[in-house]
PDB file of C-alpha atoms and ligand atoms in Angstrom:
ATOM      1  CA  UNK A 278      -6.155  -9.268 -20.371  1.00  0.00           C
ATOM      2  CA  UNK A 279      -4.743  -6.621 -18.776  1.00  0.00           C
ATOM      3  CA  UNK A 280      -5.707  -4.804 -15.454  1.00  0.00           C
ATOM      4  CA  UNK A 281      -5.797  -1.236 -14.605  1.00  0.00           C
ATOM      5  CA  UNK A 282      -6.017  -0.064 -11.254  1.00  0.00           C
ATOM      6  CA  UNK A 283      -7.988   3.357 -10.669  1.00  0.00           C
ATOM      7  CA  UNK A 284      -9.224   5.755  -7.981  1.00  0.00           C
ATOM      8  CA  UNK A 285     -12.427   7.320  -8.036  1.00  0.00           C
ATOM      9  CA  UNK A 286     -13.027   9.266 -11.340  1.00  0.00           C
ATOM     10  CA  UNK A 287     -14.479  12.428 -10.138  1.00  0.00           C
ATOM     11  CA  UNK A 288     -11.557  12.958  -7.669  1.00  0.00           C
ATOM     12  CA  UNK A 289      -8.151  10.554  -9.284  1.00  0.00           C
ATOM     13  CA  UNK A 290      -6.450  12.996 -11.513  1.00  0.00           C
ATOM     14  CA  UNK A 291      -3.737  10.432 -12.263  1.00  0.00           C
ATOM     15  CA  UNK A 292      -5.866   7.940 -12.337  1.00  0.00           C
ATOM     16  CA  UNK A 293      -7.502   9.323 -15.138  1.00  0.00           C
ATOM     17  CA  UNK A 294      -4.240  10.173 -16.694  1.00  0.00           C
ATOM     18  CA  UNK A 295      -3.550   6.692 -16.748  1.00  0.00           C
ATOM     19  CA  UNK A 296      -6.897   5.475 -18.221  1.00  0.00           C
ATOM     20  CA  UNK A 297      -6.456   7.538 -21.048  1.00  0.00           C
ATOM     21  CA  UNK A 298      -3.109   6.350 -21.614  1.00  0.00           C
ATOM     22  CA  UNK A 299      -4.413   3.026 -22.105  1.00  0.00           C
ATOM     23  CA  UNK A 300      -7.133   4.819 -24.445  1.00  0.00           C
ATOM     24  CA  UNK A 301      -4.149   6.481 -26.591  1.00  0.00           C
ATOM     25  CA  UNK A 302      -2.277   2.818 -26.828  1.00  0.00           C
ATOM     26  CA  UNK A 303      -5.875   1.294 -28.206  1.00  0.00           C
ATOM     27  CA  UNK A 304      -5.086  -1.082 -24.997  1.00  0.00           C
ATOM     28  CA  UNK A 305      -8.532  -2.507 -23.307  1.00  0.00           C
ATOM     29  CA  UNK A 306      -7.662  -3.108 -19.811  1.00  0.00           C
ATOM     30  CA  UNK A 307      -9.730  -4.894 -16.915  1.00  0.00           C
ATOM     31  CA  UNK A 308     -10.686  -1.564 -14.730  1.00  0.00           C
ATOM     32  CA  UNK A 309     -10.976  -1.946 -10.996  1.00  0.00           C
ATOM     33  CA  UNK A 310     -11.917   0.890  -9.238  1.00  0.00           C
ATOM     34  CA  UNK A 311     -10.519   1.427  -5.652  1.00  0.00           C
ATOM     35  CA  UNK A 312     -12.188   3.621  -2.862  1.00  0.00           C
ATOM     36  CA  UNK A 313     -10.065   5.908  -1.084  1.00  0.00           C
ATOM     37  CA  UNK A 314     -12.706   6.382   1.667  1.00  0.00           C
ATOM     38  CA  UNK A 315     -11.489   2.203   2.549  1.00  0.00           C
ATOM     39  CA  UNK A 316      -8.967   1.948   4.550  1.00  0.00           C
ATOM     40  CA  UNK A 317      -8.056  -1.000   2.779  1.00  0.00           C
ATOM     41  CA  UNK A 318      -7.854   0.128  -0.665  1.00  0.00           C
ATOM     42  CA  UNK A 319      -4.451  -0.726  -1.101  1.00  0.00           C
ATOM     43  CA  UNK A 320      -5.094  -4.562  -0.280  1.00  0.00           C
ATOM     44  CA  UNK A 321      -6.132  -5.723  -3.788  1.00  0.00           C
ATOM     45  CA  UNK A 322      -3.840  -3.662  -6.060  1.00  0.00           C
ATOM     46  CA  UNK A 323      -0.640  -5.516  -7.205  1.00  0.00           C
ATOM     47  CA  UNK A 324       1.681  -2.383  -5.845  1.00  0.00           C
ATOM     48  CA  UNK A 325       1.969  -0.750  -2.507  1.00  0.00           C
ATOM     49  CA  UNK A 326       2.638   2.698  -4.273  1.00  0.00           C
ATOM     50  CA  UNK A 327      -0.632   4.882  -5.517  1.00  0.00           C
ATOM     51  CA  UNK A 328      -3.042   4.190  -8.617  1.00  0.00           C
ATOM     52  CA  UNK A 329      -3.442   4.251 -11.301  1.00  0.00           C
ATOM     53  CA  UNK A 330      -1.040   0.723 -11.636  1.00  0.00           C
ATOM     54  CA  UNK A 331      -1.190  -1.233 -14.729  1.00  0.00           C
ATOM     55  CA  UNK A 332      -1.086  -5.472 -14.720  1.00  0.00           C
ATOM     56  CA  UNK A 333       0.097  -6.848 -18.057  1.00  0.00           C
ATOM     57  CA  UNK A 334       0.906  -9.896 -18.742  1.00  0.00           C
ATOM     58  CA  UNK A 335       4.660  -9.743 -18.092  1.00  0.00           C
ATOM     59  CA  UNK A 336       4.776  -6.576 -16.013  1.00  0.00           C
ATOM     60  CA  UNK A 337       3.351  -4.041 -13.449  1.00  0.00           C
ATOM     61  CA  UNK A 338       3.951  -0.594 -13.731  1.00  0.00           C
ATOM     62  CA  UNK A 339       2.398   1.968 -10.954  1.00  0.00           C
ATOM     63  CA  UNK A 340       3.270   5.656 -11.992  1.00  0.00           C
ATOM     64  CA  UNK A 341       1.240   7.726 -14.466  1.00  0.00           C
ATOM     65  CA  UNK A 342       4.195   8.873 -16.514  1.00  0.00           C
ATOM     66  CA  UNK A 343       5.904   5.254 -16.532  1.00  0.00           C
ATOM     67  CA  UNK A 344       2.652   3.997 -18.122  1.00  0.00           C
ATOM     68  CA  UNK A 345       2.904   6.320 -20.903  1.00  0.00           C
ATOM     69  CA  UNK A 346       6.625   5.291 -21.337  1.00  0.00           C
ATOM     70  CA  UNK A 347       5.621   1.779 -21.206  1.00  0.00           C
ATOM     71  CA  UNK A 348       2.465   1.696 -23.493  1.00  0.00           C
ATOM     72  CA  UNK A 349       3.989   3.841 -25.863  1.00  0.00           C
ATOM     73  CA  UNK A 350       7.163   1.491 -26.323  1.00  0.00           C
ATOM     74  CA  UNK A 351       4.815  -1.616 -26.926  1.00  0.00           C
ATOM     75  CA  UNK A 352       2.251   0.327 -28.911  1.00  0.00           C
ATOM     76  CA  UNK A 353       4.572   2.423 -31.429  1.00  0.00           C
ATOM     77  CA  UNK A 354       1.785   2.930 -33.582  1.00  0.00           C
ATOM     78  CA  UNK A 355      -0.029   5.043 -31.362  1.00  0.00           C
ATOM     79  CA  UNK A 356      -0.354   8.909 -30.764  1.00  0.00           C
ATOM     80  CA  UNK A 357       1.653   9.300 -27.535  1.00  0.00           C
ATOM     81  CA  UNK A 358       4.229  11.702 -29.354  1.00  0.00           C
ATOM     82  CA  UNK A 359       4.166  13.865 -31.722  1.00  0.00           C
ATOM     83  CA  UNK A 360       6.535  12.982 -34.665  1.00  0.00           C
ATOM     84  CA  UNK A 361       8.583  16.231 -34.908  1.00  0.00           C
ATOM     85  CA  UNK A 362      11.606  16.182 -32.815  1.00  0.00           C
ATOM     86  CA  UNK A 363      11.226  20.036 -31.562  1.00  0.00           C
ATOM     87  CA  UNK A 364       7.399  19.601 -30.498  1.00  0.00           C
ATOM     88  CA  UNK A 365       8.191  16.440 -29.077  1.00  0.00           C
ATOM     89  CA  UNK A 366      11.180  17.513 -27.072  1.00  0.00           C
ATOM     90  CA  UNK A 367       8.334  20.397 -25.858  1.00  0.00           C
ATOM     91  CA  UNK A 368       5.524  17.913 -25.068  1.00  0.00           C
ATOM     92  CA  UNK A 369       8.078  15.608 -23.159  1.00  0.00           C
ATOM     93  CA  UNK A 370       9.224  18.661 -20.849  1.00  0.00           C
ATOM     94  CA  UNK A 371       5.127  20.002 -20.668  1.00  0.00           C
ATOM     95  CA  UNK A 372       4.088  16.406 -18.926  1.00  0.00           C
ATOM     96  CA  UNK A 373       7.406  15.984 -17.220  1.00  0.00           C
ATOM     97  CA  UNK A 374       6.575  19.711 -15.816  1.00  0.00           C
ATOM     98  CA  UNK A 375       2.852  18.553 -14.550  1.00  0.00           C
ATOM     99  CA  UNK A 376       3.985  15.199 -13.381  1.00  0.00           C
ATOM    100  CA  UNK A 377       6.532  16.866 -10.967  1.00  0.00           C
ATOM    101  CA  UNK A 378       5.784  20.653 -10.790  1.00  0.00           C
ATOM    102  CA  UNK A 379       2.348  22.679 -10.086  1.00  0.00           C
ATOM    103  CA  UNK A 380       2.431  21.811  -6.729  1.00  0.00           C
ATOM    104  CA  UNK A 381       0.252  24.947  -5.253  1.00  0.00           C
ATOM    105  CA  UNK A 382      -2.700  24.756  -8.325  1.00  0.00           C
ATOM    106  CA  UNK A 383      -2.428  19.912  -7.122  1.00  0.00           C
ATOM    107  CA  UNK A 384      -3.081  21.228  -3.622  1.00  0.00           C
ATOM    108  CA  UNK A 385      -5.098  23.658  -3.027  1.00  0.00           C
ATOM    109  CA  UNK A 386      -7.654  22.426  -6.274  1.00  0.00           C
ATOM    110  CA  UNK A 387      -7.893  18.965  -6.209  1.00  0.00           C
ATOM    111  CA  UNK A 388      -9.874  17.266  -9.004  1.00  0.00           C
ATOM    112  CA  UNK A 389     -13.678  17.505  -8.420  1.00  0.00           C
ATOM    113  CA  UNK A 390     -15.373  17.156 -11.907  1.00  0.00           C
ATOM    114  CA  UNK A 391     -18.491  17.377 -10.503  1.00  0.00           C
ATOM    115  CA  UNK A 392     -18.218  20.789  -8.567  1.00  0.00           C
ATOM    116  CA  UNK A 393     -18.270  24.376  -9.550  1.00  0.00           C
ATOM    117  CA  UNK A 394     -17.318  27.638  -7.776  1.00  0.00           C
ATOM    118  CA  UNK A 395     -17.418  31.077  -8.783  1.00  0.00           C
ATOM    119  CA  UNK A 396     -15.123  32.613  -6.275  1.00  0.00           C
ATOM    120  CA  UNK A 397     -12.857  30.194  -4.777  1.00  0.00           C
ATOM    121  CA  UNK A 398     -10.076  31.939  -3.254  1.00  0.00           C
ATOM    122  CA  UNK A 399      -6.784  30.865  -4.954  1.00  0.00           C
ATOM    123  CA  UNK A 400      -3.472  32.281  -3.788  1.00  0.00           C
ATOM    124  CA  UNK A 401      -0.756  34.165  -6.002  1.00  0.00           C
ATOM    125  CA  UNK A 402       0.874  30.622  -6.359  1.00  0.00           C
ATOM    126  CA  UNK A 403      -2.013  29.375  -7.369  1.00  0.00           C
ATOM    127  CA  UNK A 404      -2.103  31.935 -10.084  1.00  0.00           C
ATOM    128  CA  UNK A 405       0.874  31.725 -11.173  1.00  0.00           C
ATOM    129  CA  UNK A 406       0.543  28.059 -11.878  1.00  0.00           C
ATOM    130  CA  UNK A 407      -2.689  28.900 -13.966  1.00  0.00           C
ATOM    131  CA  UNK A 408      -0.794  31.720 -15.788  1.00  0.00           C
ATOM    132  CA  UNK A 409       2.124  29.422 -16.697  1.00  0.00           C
ATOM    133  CA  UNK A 410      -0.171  26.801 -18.053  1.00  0.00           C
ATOM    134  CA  UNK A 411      -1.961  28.779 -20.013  1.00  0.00           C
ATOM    135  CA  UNK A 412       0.895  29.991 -21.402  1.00  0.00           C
ATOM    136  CA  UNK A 413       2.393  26.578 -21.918  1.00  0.00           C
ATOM    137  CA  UNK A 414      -1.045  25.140 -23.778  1.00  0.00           C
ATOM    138  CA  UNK A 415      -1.181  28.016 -26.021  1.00  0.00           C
ATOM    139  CA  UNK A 416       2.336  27.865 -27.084  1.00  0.00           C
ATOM    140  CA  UNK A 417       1.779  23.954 -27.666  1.00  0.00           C
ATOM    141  CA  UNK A 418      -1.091  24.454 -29.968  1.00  0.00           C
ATOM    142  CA  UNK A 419       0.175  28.064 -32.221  1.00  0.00           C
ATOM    143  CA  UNK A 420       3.786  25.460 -32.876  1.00  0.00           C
ATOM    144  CA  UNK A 421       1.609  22.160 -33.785  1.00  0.00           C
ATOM    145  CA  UNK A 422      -1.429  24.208 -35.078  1.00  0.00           C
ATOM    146  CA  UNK A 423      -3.361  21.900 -33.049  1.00  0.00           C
ATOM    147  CA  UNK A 424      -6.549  20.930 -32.701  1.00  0.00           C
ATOM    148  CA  UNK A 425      -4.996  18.769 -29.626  1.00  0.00           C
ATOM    149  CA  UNK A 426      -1.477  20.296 -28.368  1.00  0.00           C
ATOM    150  CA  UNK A 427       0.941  18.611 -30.076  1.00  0.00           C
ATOM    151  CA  UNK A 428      -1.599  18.115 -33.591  1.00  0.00           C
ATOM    152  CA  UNK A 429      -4.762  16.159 -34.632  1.00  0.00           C
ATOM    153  CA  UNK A 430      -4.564  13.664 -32.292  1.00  0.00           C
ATOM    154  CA  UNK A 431      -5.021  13.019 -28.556  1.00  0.00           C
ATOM    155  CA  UNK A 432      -1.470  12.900 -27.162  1.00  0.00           C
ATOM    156  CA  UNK A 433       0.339  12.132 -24.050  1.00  0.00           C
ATOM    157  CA  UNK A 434       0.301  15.962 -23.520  1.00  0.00           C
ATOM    158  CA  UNK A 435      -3.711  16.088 -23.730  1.00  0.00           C
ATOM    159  CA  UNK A 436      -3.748  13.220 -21.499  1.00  0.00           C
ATOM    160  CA  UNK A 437      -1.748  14.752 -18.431  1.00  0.00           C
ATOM    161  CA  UNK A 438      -3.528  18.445 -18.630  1.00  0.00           C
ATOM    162  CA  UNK A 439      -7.024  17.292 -19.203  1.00  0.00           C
ATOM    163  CA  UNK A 440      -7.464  16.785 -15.534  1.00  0.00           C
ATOM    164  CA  UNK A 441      -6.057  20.038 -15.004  1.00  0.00           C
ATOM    165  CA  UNK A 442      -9.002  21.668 -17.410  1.00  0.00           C
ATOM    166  CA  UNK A 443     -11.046  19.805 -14.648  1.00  0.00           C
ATOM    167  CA  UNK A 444      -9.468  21.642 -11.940  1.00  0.00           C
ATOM    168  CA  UNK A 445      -9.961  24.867 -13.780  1.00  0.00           C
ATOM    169  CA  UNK A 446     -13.706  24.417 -14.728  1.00  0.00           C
ATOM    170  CA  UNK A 447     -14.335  23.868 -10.759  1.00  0.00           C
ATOM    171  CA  UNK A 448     -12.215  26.156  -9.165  1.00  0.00           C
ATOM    172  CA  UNK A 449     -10.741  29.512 -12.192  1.00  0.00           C
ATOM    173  CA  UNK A 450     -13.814  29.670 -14.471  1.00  0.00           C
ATOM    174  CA  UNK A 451     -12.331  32.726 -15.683  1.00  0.00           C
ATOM    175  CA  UNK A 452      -9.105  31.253 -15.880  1.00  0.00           C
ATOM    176  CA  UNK A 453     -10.577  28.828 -18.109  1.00  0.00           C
ATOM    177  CA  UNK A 454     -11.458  30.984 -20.533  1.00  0.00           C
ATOM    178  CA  UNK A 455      -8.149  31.855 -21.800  1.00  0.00           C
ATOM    179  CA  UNK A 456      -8.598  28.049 -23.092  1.00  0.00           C
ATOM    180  CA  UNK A 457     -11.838  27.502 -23.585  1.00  0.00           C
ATOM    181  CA  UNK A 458     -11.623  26.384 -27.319  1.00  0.00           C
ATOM    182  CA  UNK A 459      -9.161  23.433 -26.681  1.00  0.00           C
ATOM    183  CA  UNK A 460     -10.670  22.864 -23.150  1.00  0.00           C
ATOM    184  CA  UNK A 461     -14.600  22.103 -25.049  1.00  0.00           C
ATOM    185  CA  UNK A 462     -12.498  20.426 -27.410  1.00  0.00           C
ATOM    186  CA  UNK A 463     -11.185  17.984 -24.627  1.00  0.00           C
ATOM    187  CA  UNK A 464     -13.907  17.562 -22.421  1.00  0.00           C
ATOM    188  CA  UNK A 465     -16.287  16.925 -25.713  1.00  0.00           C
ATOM    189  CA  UNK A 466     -13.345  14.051 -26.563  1.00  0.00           C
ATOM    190  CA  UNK A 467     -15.423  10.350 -26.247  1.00  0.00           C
ATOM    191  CA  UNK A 468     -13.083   9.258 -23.659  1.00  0.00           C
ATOM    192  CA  UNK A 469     -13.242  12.890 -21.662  1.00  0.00           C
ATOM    193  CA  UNK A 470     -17.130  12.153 -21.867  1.00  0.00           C
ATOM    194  CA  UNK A 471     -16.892   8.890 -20.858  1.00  0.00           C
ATOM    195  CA  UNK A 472     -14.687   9.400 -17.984  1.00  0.00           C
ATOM    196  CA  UNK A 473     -17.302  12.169 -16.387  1.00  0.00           C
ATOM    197  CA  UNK A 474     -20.054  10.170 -17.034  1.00  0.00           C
ATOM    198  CA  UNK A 475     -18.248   7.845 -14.351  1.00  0.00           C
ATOM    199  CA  UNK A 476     -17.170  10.527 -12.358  1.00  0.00           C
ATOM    200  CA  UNK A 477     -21.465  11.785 -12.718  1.00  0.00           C
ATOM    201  CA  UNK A 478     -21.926   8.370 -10.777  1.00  0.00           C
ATOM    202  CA  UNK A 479     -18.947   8.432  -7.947  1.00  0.00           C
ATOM    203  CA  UNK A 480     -19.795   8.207  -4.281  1.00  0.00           C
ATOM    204  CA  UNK A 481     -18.896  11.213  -2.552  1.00  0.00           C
ATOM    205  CA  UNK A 482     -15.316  11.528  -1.417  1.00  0.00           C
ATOM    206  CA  UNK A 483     -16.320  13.576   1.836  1.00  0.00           C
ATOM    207  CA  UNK A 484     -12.816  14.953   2.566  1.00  0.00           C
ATOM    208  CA  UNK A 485     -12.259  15.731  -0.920  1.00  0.00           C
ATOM    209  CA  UNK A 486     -15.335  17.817  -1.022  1.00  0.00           C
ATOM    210  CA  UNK A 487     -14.987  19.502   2.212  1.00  0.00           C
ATOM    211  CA  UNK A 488     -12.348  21.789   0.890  1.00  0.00           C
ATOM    212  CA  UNK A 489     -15.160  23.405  -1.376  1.00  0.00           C
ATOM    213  CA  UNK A 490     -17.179  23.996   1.719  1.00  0.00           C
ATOM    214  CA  UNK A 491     -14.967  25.795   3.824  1.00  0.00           C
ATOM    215  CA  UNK A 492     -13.382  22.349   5.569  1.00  0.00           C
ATOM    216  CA  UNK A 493     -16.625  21.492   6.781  1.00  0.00           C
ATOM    217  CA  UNK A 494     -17.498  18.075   5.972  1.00  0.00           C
ATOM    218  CA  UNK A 495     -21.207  17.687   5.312  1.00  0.00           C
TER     219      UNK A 495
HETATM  220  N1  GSH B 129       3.253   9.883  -9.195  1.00  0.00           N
HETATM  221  C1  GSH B 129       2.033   9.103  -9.215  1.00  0.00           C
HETATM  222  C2  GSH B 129       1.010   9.794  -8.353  1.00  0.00           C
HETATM  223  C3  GSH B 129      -0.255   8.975  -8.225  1.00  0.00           C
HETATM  224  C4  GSH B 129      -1.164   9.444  -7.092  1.00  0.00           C
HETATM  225  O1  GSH B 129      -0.795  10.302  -6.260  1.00  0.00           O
HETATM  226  N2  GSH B 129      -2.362   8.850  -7.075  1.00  0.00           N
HETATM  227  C5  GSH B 129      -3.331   9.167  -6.040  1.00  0.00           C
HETATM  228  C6  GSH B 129      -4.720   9.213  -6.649  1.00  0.00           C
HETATM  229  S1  GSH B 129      -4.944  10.524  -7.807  1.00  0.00           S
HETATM  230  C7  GSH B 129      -3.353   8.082  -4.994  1.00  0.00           C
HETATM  231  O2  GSH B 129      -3.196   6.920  -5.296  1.00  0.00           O
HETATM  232  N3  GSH B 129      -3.594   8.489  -3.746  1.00  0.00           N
HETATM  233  C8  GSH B 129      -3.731   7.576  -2.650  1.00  0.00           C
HETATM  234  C9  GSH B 129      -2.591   7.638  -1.682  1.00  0.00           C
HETATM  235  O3  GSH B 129      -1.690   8.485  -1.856  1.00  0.00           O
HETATM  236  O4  GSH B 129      -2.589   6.827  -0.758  1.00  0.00           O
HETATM  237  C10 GSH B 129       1.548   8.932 -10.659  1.00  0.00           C
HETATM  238  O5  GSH B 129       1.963   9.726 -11.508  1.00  0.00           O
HETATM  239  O6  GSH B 129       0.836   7.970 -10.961  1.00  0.00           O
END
């Protein structure tokens, strides 16, 4: 069977990128949860990069986007793409943007499903990250007419901004807004509600939630 690797699920945005991956392939996967708070977390995962990292039988693959490459090449069947050429060619540059862009919004919001805020103070980086997604998600779903970005189904796409809907719950509320239709679409997904129903029982991450209080760990 095969093993997945993951961090904590209220805090491991990838991680949870990579879970649902496996979801979208119809793959069921071993999970083993590491702790970041451990200094040896890295000790029993079969990679000395980052999780999530995926054992199969005849490979190991440790980068988010790489296991949607490789899951949707073995599992052809599944949703990973749409079938259109044009709204494909979108939804590959949309998670190739997130995997390696959006570095102000990754840093200064990490995920935290659990928290909320009402007046974090985000930077004009920050915003402009926000503003460019939106804009990005909404053009995805007016060109596939939705309900998920690239059509009916639960894509790659869905997969790699869902944690960023996260990010926006706890830290742009009002941001949110501007997507609040697909983002209670997503988060009411089975495998959205399953994933915070994990993340409900995580131990705290202390340094992850010290940046909500000010840097003061509690
Ligand atoms: N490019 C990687 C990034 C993965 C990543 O940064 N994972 C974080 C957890 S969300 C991690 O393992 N952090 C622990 C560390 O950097 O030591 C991917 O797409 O999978």
């Amino acid at each position: 069977m095969a093993k997945l690797w993951i961090g904590q699920p209220n805090y491991s945005s990838w991680s949870l990128r990579g879970w649902l991956a496996c979801k979208i392939a119809g793959l069921e996967a071993d999970i083993r949860w590491v702790r970041f708070d451990q200094d040896d977390w890295h000790a029993e995962v079969p990679s000395n990069a980052t999780v999530p990292v995926l054992a199969l039988d005849d490979a190991t693959v440790w980068d988010s986007a790489a296991l949607i490459e490789v899951l949707a090449e073995r599992h052809p069947g599944a949703p990973f793409w749409p079938a259109d050429p044009g709204l494909r060619a979108h939804a590959r540059s949309i998670v190739a943007e997130m995997h390696s862009g959006f570095v102000p919004l990754r840093m200064a919001c990490p995920m935290n499903i659990r928290a909320r805020t009402t007046d974090f103070p985000l930077s004009d980086a920050v915003f402009a990250n926000i503003a460019r997604i939106q804009d990005l998600l909404e053009t995805a779903l007016i060109n596939s007419g939705g309900p998920f970005l690239y059509g009916p189904e639960f894509g790659a796409a869905d997969a790699f901004y869902a944690p960023v809907l996260y990010r926006l719950r706890t830290y742009a509320p009002v941001a949110q807004c501007a997507l609040a239709d697909y983002s209670e679409r997503v988060m009411a997904h089975p495998w959205l509600v399953e994933w915070e129903a994990m993340a409900a029982d995580d131990p705290a991450f202390a340094r992850s939630d010290a940046l909500l209080n000010n840097g003061a760990v509690e």
